[in-house]
């Protein structure tokens, strides 16, 4: 590009910029003139991240940055493009702009930047309800990511965020739950606004409860995002998750009145009862010592509040889901359980484990004393 044309363009942009953003244009022109591409990129990123630069992002990108795009870090180039795209007049213009951006970085040496741009393209396609197109782009991005040994977290974050949005739109709750948590693992939670954090915590909680593939909420219960629901109108949802985790039927009965506030939960109300019953069953097994896990159907019915004629189906469901391992004696109506799926424990459950450990310690001591008493001289020798 002709240096005089660049100088005139930057001068024009400087004059149109707010007073506090005019100085960077002099630095930008100086770095461009001296071909200090790394320093120039950093100055441009800082400039684009300023809210006051909004009106000048697209002109700068189209008429200046594109002229030396191949000389700068391609990931930062895409970052600048994404910030510029936010100023497009509508989603159709934005989709065209981002599509051209993705094509430009689709090279063997810049596949991470390509994934970054593809995720942005898929995000816009979701907004215009082109779900098939978004899924195709996300599948392409995923296949590329699978071949990377390492990649910048911002690339993974962009992919997981858009992938989660896709699964949310398609009501695939298990996949949404997984990808939403992976997205949160890639970002600093402090970068989320309180409203965004509460919204994500709410959606994750709903997905965890209504998914037919999630019966262990450990990752979510331990995640600080869930605390954003405390002392809000949705705090009951957090309490409901913990009630499910410990199989607390009494707490569920108290919180059940809130289910009508969440349409998806209300729609899956029968399933939620089955899920809390399964949780109550696994909790009943967990509370028992390993040598005392042969439970009659009557005992299970009392602890889970499930009708006696439905107990066998409940146990078979738990076995098929991998929540329990064991066998059923249909004639004697006894379930013999030898394994229960591990899960996150609350303080009450930890205290119960402490009591069991004390009992085990006492039993071992008693056994040692008995052996010592019976062995006598044999042990002394």
CSV table of C-alpha atoms in Angstrom, one decimal:
chain,number,residue,atom,x,y,z
A,1,UNK,CA,0.0,0.0,0.0
A,2,UNK,CA,1.2,3.5,-0.9
A,3,UNK,CA,2.6,5.1,2.3
A,4,UNK,CA,1.0,8.4,1.3
A,5,UNK,CA,-2.4,6.7,1.0
A,6,UNK,CA,-2.0,5.1,4.4
A,7,UNK,CA,-0.9,8.3,6.0
A,8,UNK,CA,-3.9,10.2,4.6
A,9,UNK,CA,-6.3,7.4,5.7
A,10,UNK,CA,-4.9,7.3,9.2
A,11,UNK,CA,-5.0,11.1,9.4
A,12,UNK,CA,-8.6,11.1,8.4
A,13,UNK,CA,-9.4,8.4,11.0
A,14,UNK,CA,-7.5,10.3,13.7
A,15,UNK,CA,-9.5,13.4,13.1
A,16,UNK,CA,-12.8,11.4,13.4
A,17,UNK,CA,-11.6,9.6,16.5
A,18,UNK,CA,-12.5,10.8,20.1
A,19,UNK,CA,-9.8,13.1,21.5
A,20,UNK,CA,-8.5,10.4,23.9
A,21,UNK,CA,-8.0,8.0,21.0
A,22,UNK,CA,-6.2,10.3,18.6
A,23,UNK,CA,-2.7,9.7,20.0
A,24,UNK,CA,-2.7,5.9,19.1
A,25,UNK,CA,-3.0,6.8,15.4
A,26,UNK,CA,0.4,8.4,15.5
A,27,UNK,CA,1.8,5.3,17.1
A,28,UNK,CA,0.0,3.1,14.6
A,29,UNK,CA,1.4,5.0,11.6
A,30,UNK,CA,4.9,5.0,13.1
A,31,UNK,CA,5.0,1.3,13.6
A,32,UNK,CA,3.5,0.6,10.2
A,33,UNK,CA,6.1,2.8,8.6
A,34,UNK,CA,8.9,1.0,10.4
A,35,UNK,CA,7.3,-2.4,9.7
A,36,UNK,CA,7.2,-3.3,13.4
A,37,UNK,CA,4.4,-5.8,12.9
A,38,UNK,CA,4.3,-7.2,16.4
A,39,UNK,CA,4.2,-3.9,18.2
A,40,UNK,CA,1.6,-2.6,15.6
A,41,UNK,CA,-0.6,-5.6,16.3
A,42,UNK,CA,-0.6,-5.0,20.0
A,43,UNK,CA,-1.4,-1.3,19.6
A,44,UNK,CA,-4.3,-2.2,17.3
A,45,UNK,CA,-5.7,-4.9,19.7
A,46,UNK,CA,-5.6,-2.3,22.6
A,47,UNK,CA,-7.3,0.3,20.3
A,48,UNK,CA,-10.0,-2.2,19.1
A,49,UNK,CA,-10.7,-3.2,22.7
A,50,UNK,CA,-11.6,0.3,23.6
A,51,UNK,CA,-15.4,0.8,23.5
A,52,UNK,CA,-14.9,4.3,22.0
A,53,UNK,CA,-13.2,2.8,18.9
A,54,UNK,CA,-16.4,1.0,17.8
A,55,UNK,CA,-17.2,3.2,14.7
A,56,UNK,CA,-13.6,3.0,13.3
A,57,UNK,CA,-13.0,-0.8,13.6
A,58,UNK,CA,-14.6,-1.8,10.3
A,59,UNK,CA,-12.9,1.0,8.2
A,60,UNK,CA,-9.5,0.3,9.9
A,61,UNK,CA,-9.8,-3.5,9.3
A,62,UNK,CA,-11.0,-3.3,5.7
A,63,UNK,CA,-8.7,-0.5,4.5
A,64,UNK,CA,-5.6,-0.9,6.6
A,65,UNK,CA,-5.2,-4.2,8.5
A,66,UNK,CA,-6.1,-6.4,5.5
A,67,UNK,CA,-3.1,-4.9,3.6
A,68,UNK,CA,-0.6,-6.5,5.9
A,69,UNK,CA,-2.7,-9.4,7.3
A,70,UNK,CA,-0.2,-12.1,6.4
A,71,UNK,CA,2.6,-10.3,8.3
A,72,UNK,CA,1.0,-10.5,11.7
A,73,UNK,CA,0.0,-13.2,14.2
A,74,UNK,CA,-3.0,-14.9,12.6
A,75,UNK,CA,-4.8,-15.5,15.9
A,76,UNK,CA,-4.6,-11.8,16.7
A,77,UNK,CA,-5.6,-11.0,13.2
A,78,UNK,CA,-8.8,-13.0,13.7
A,79,UNK,CA,-9.3,-11.4,17.1
A,80,UNK,CA,-9.2,-8.0,15.4
A,81,UNK,CA,-11.7,-9.3,12.8
A,82,UNK,CA,-14.1,-10.5,15.4
A,83,UNK,CA,-14.0,-7.1,17.1
A,84,UNK,CA,-14.6,-5.4,13.8
A,85,UNK,CA,-17.5,-7.8,13.0
A,86,UNK,CA,-19.3,-6.6,16.0
A,87,UNK,CA,-20.0,-3.3,14.1
A,88,UNK,CA,-21.6,-4.9,11.1
A,89,UNK,CA,-25.1,-3.6,10.5
A,90,UNK,CA,-26.9,-7.1,10.7
A,91,UNK,CA,-26.2,-10.8,11.0
A,92,UNK,CA,-26.1,-11.3,7.2
A,93,UNK,CA,-23.4,-8.8,6.7
A,94,UNK,CA,-21.6,-10.2,9.8
A,95,UNK,CA,-21.8,-13.7,8.4
A,96,UNK,CA,-20.4,-12.7,5.1
A,97,UNK,CA,-17.6,-10.7,6.8
A,98,UNK,CA,-16.6,-13.6,9.1
A,99,UNK,CA,-16.9,-16.1,6.3
A,100,UNK,CA,-14.3,-14.2,4.3
A,101,UNK,CA,-12.1,-13.9,7.4
A,102,UNK,CA,-12.2,-17.7,8.0
A,103,UNK,CA,-11.3,-18.3,4.3
A,104,UNK,CA,-8.4,-16.0,4.6
A,105,UNK,CA,-6.8,-17.8,7.5
A,106,UNK,CA,-7.6,-21.3,6.3
A,107,UNK,CA,-4.0,-22.3,5.7
A,108,UNK,CA,-1.9,-25.2,7.1
A,109,UNK,CA,0.1,-22.8,9.3
A,110,UNK,CA,-2.9,-21.0,10.8
A,111,UNK,CA,-5.4,-23.8,11.5
A,112,UNK,CA,-5.9,-22.5,15.1
A,113,UNK,CA,-6.9,-19.1,13.8
A,114,UNK,CA,-9.2,-20.9,11.3
A,115,UNK,CA,-11.0,-22.8,14.1
A,116,UNK,CA,-11.3,-19.5,16.0
A,117,UNK,CA,-13.0,-17.9,13.0
A,118,UNK,CA,-15.1,-20.9,12.2
A,119,UNK,CA,-16.5,-20.8,15.8
A,120,UNK,CA,-17.6,-17.2,15.2
A,121,UNK,CA,-19.2,-18.1,11.9
A,122,UNK,CA,-21.1,-21.0,13.5
A,123,UNK,CA,-22.3,-18.6,16.3
A,124,UNK,CA,-23.8,-16.2,13.8
A,125,UNK,CA,-25.4,-19.2,11.9
A,126,UNK,CA,-27.1,-20.2,15.1
A,127,UNK,CA,-28.5,-16.7,15.5
A,128,UNK,CA,-30.0,-16.9,12.0
A,129,UNK,CA,-31.2,-20.5,12.8
A,130,UNK,CA,-29.0,-22.2,10.2
A,131,UNK,CA,-28.4,-25.1,12.6
A,132,UNK,CA,-27.2,-27.5,9.9
A,133,UNK,CA,-24.6,-25.0,8.7
A,134,UNK,CA,-23.5,-24.3,12.3
A,135,UNK,CA,-23.1,-28.0,13.0
A,136,UNK,CA,-21.0,-28.6,9.9
A,137,UNK,CA,-18.6,-25.7,10.9
A,138,UNK,CA,-18.4,-27.0,14.4
A,139,UNK,CA,-17.7,-30.5,13.3
A,140,UNK,CA,-14.9,-29.2,11.0
A,141,UNK,CA,-13.5,-27.2,13.9
A,142,UNK,CA,-13.6,-30.2,16.2
A,143,UNK,CA,-11.8,-32.5,13.8
A,144,UNK,CA,-9.0,-29.9,13.5
A,145,UNK,CA,-8.8,-29.4,17.3
A,146,UNK,CA,-8.5,-33.2,17.8
A,147,UNK,CA,-5.2,-33.1,15.8
A,148,UNK,CA,-3.6,-30.3,17.9
A,149,UNK,CA,-1.3,-31.2,20.8
A,150,UNK,CA,-2.0,-27.8,22.3
A,151,UNK,CA,-3.8,-24.6,21.3
A,152,UNK,CA,-4.6,-21.3,22.9
A,153,UNK,CA,-7.4,-21.4,25.5
A,154,UNK,CA,-9.2,-18.6,23.7
A,155,UNK,CA,-9.7,-20.9,20.7
A,156,UNK,CA,-11.0,-23.8,22.8
A,157,UNK,CA,-13.2,-21.4,24.7
A,158,UNK,CA,-14.7,-20.0,21.5
A,159,UNK,CA,-15.4,-23.6,20.2
A,160,UNK,CA,-16.9,-24.9,23.5
A,161,UNK,CA,-19.1,-21.7,23.9
A,162,UNK,CA,-20.6,-22.0,20.4
A,163,UNK,CA,-20.9,-25.8,20.6
A,164,UNK,CA,-22.8,-25.4,23.9
A,165,UNK,CA,-25.1,-22.9,22.3
A,166,UNK,CA,-25.8,-25.3,19.5
A,167,UNK,CA,-26.7,-28.1,21.9
A,168,UNK,CA,-28.8,-25.8,24.0
A,169,UNK,CA,-30.8,-24.7,20.9
A,170,UNK,CA,-31.3,-28.4,20.0
A,171,UNK,CA,-32.3,-29.3,23.6
A,172,UNK,CA,-29.5,-31.9,23.8
A,173,UNK,CA,-29.0,-31.3,27.5
A,174,UNK,CA,-26.2,-33.8,28.2
A,175,UNK,CA,-24.0,-32.4,25.5
A,176,UNK,CA,-24.8,-28.9,26.4
A,177,UNK,CA,-23.8,-29.6,30.0
A,178,UNK,CA,-20.5,-31.0,29.0
A,179,UNK,CA,-19.5,-28.3,26.6
A,180,UNK,CA,-20.7,-25.4,28.8
A,181,UNK,CA,-18.5,-26.7,31.7
A,182,UNK,CA,-15.6,-27.1,29.3
A,183,UNK,CA,-16.1,-23.5,28.2
A,184,UNK,CA,-16.0,-22.3,31.8
A,185,UNK,CA,-12.8,-24.2,32.4
A,186,UNK,CA,-11.2,-22.2,29.6
A,187,UNK,CA,-12.0,-18.8,30.8
A,188,UNK,CA,-11.4,-16.6,33.9
A,189,UNK,CA,-14.8,-16.4,35.5
A,190,UNK,CA,-14.1,-12.8,36.5
A,191,UNK,CA,-14.5,-11.8,32.9
A,192,UNK,CA,-18.2,-12.8,33.0
A,193,UNK,CA,-20.7,-10.2,34.1
A,194,UNK,CA,-22.9,-11.1,37.0
A,195,UNK,CA,-25.9,-11.5,34.7
A,196,UNK,CA,-24.0,-13.8,32.3
A,197,UNK,CA,-22.7,-15.9,35.2
A,198,UNK,CA,-26.2,-16.3,36.7
A,199,UNK,CA,-27.7,-17.1,33.3
A,200,UNK,CA,-25.0,-19.8,32.6
A,201,UNK,CA,-25.5,-21.3,36.1
A,202,UNK,CA,-29.2,-21.4,35.6
A,203,UNK,CA,-29.0,-23.1,32.2
A,204,UNK,CA,-26.4,-25.6,33.6
A,205,UNK,CA,-28.6,-26.5,36.5
A,206,UNK,CA,-31.6,-27.1,34.4
A,207,UNK,CA,-29.6,-29.2,31.9
A,208,UNK,CA,-28.2,-31.3,34.8
A,209,UNK,CA,-31.6,-32.0,36.2
A,210,UNK,CA,-33.5,-32.8,33.0
A,211,UNK,CA,-30.7,-34.7,31.2
A,212,UNK,CA,-31.3,-38.5,31.1
A,213,UNK,CA,-27.5,-39.1,31.0
A,214,UNK,CA,-26.4,-37.0,34.0
A,215,UNK,CA,-26.8,-38.5,37.4
A,216,UNK,CA,-23.7,-37.1,39.1
A,217,UNK,CA,-23.6,-33.3,39.5
A,218,UNK,CA,-20.2,-33.2,41.1
A,219,UNK,CA,-18.4,-30.9,38.6
A,220,UNK,CA,-21.3,-28.4,38.8
A,221,UNK,CA,-21.7,-28.6,42.6
A,222,UNK,CA,-18.0,-27.8,43.1
A,223,UNK,CA,-17.9,-25.0,40.4
A,224,UNK,CA,-17.9,-21.4,41.7
A,225,UNK,CA,-20.4,-20.5,38.9
A,226,UNK,CA,-23.1,-22.1,41.0
A,227,UNK,CA,-22.6,-19.6,43.8
A,228,UNK,CA,-23.9,-16.8,41.5
A,229,UNK,CA,-27.4,-18.2,42.1
A,230,UNK,CA,-27.1,-17.7,45.9
A,231,UNK,CA,-29.4,-15.0,47.3
A,232,UNK,CA,-31.3,-14.6,44.0
A,233,UNK,CA,-34.8,-15.6,42.8
A,234,UNK,CA,-33.2,-18.8,41.5
A,235,UNK,CA,-31.4,-19.8,44.7
A,236,UNK,CA,-34.0,-22.7,45.1
A,237,UNK,CA,-32.4,-24.3,42.0
A,238,UNK,CA,-29.1,-24.5,43.7
A,239,UNK,CA,-30.7,-26.1,46.7
A,240,UNK,CA,-32.6,-28.5,44.5
A,241,UNK,CA,-29.3,-29.7,42.9
A,242,UNK,CA,-27.8,-30.4,46.3
A,243,UNK,CA,-31.0,-32.2,47.4
A,244,UNK,CA,-30.7,-34.5,44.3
A,245,UNK,CA,-27.0,-35.1,45.0
A,246,UNK,CA,-27.8,-36.4,48.5
A,247,UNK,CA,-31.1,-38.1,47.5
A,248,UNK,CA,-33.0,-36.0,50.0
A,249,UNK,CA,-36.6,-36.7,49.4
A,250,UNK,CA,-37.8,-34.4,52.2
A,251,UNK,CA,-35.9,-31.5,50.7
A,252,UNK,CA,-37.3,-32.3,47.3
A,253,UNK,CA,-40.8,-32.3,48.5
A,254,UNK,CA,-40.2,-28.8,50.0
A,255,UNK,CA,-38.6,-27.4,46.9
A,256,UNK,CA,-41.0,-29.1,44.5
A,257,UNK,CA,-43.4,-26.1,44.5
A,258,UNK,CA,-40.7,-24.1,42.6
A,259,UNK,CA,-40.6,-26.5,39.7
A,260,UNK,CA,-43.5,-24.7,38.0
A,261,UNK,CA,-41.3,-21.6,37.7
A,262,UNK,CA,-39.0,-23.4,35.2
A,263,UNK,CA,-41.0,-24.6,32.2
A,264,UNK,CA,-38.4,-27.3,31.3
A,265,UNK,CA,-38.4,-28.7,34.8
A,266,UNK,CA,-42.2,-28.7,34.9
A,267,UNK,CA,-42.3,-30.5,31.5
A,268,UNK,CA,-40.0,-33.2,33.0
A,269,UNK,CA,-41.6,-33.4,36.4
A,270,UNK,CA,-42.3,-37.2,36.2
A,271,UNK,CA,-38.7,-37.8,35.1
A,272,UNK,CA,-37.4,-35.7,38.0
A,273,UNK,CA,-39.3,-37.9,40.5
A,274,UNK,CA,-37.7,-41.0,39.0
A,275,UNK,CA,-34.3,-39.3,39.1
A,276,UNK,CA,-34.6,-38.3,42.8
A,277,UNK,CA,-35.8,-41.8,43.6
A,278,UNK,CA,-32.6,-43.2,42.0
A,279,UNK,CA,-30.5,-40.8,43.9
A,280,UNK,CA,-32.3,-41.8,47.1
A,281,UNK,CA,-31.6,-45.4,46.3
A,282,UNK,CA,-27.9,-44.9,45.7
A,283,UNK,CA,-27.7,-42.8,48.9
A,284,UNK,CA,-29.4,-45.5,50.9
A,285,UNK,CA,-26.8,-48.0,49.6
A,286,UNK,CA,-23.9,-45.6,50.2
A,287,UNK,CA,-24.9,-45.1,53.9
A,288,UNK,CA,-24.5,-48.8,54.5
A,289,UNK,CA,-21.2,-50.5,55.2
A,290,UNK,CA,-20.0,-52.8,52.4
A,291,UNK,CA,-20.9,-56.0,54.3
A,292,UNK,CA,-24.5,-54.9,54.9
A,293,UNK,CA,-25.7,-54.0,51.4
A,294,UNK,CA,-28.2,-56.8,50.9
A,295,UNK,CA,-31.4,-54.8,51.0
A,296,UNK,CA,-35.0,-56.1,50.9
A,297,UNK,CA,-37.5,-54.5,48.5
A,298,UNK,CA,-39.5,-53.4,51.5
A,299,UNK,CA,-36.5,-51.6,53.0
A,300,UNK,CA,-35.8,-49.9,49.6
A,301,UNK,CA,-39.4,-48.9,49.3
A,302,UNK,CA,-39.4,-47.3,52.8
A,303,UNK,CA,-36.2,-45.3,52.0
A,304,UNK,CA,-37.1,-44.2,48.5
A,305,UNK,CA,-40.9,-43.8,48.9
A,306,UNK,CA,-41.3,-45.8,45.7
A,307,UNK,CA,-44.3,-48.2,45.5
A,308,UNK,CA,-43.3,-51.8,46.3
A,309,UNK,CA,-44.4,-53.1,42.9
A,310,UNK,CA,-42.0,-50.6,41.2
A,311,UNK,CA,-38.9,-51.4,43.3
A,312,UNK,CA,-37.5,-54.0,40.9
A,313,UNK,CA,-37.8,-51.7,38.0
A,314,UNK,CA,-36.0,-48.9,40.0
A,315,UNK,CA,-33.1,-51.2,40.9
A,316,UNK,CA,-32.8,-52.5,37.3
A,317,UNK,CA,-32.7,-48.9,36.1
A,318,UNK,CA,-29.9,-48.0,38.5
A,319,UNK,CA,-28.0,-51.1,37.4
A,320,UNK,CA,-28.4,-50.3,33.7
A,321,UNK,CA,-27.2,-46.7,34.2
A,322,UNK,CA,-24.1,-47.9,36.1
A,323,UNK,CA,-25.2,-46.2,39.3
A,324,UNK,CA,-25.0,-49.5,41.1
A,325,UNK,CA,-23.5,-53.0,40.6
A,326,UNK,CA,-25.0,-56.1,42.0
A,327,UNK,CA,-27.7,-58.6,41.6
A,328,UNK,CA,-31.5,-59.1,42.3
A,329,UNK,CA,-33.1,-62.1,44.0
A,330,UNK,CA,-36.6,-61.8,42.6
A,331,UNK,CA,-37.9,-64.7,44.6
A,332,UNK,CA,-36.6,-63.5,48.0
A,333,UNK,CA,-37.1,-59.8,46.9
A,334,UNK,CA,-33.6,-58.9,47.9
A,335,UNK,CA,-31.1,-56.7,46.1
A,336,UNK,CA,-27.4,-57.4,46.8
A,337,UNK,CA,-25.3,-54.4,46.0
A,338,UNK,CA,-21.5,-54.6,45.8
A,339,UNK,CA,-20.6,-51.2,44.3
A,340,UNK,CA,-22.1,-47.7,44.2
A,341,UNK,CA,-21.0,-44.9,41.9
A,342,UNK,CA,-18.8,-42.3,43.7
A,343,UNK,CA,-20.1,-38.8,44.0
A,344,UNK,CA,-19.5,-35.4,45.6
A,345,UNK,CA,-20.3,-35.4,49.3
A,346,UNK,CA,-21.8,-32.6,51.4
A,347,UNK,CA,-20.9,-32.0,55.0
A,348,UNK,CA,-23.6,-34.3,56.4
A,349,UNK,CA,-22.5,-37.1,54.1
A,350,UNK,CA,-18.9,-36.6,55.1
A,351,UNK,CA,-19.8,-36.7,58.7
A,352,UNK,CA,-21.7,-40.0,58.1
A,353,UNK,CA,-18.5,-41.4,56.5
A,354,UNK,CA,-16.5,-40.2,59.5
A,355,UNK,CA,-18.8,-42.2,61.8
A,356,UNK,CA,-18.5,-45.3,59.6
A,357,UNK,CA,-14.7,-45.0,59.7
A,358,UNK,CA,-14.7,-44.8,63.4
A,359,UNK,CA,-16.9,-47.9,63.5
A,360,UNK,CA,-14.5,-49.7,61.2
A,361,UNK,CA,-11.6,-48.6,63.3
A,362,UNK,CA,-13.3,-49.9,66.4
A,363,UNK,CA,-14.1,-53.2,64.7
A,364,UNK,CA,-10.4,-53.7,63.6
A,365,UNK,CA,-9.3,-53.0,67.2
A,366,UNK,CA,-11.7,-55.5,68.6
A,367,UNK,CA,-10.6,-58.1,66.1
A,368,UNK,CA,-7.0,-57.4,67.0
A,369,UNK,CA,-7.7,-57.8,70.7
A,370,UNK,CA,-9.6,-61.1,70.0
A,371,UNK,CA,-6.8,-62.5,67.9
A,372,UNK,CA,-4.3,-61.5,70.6
A,373,UNK,CA,-6.4,-63.1,73.3
A,374,UNK,CA,-6.9,-66.4,71.4
A,375,UNK,CA,-3.3,-66.6,70.2
A,376,UNK,CA,-1.7,-65.9,73.6
A,377,UNK,CA,1.6,-67.8,73.7
A,378,UNK,CA,1.6,-68.5,70.0
A,379,UNK,CA,1.7,-64.7,69.2
A,380,UNK,CA,4.2,-64.1,72.0
A,381,UNK,CA,6.6,-66.7,70.5
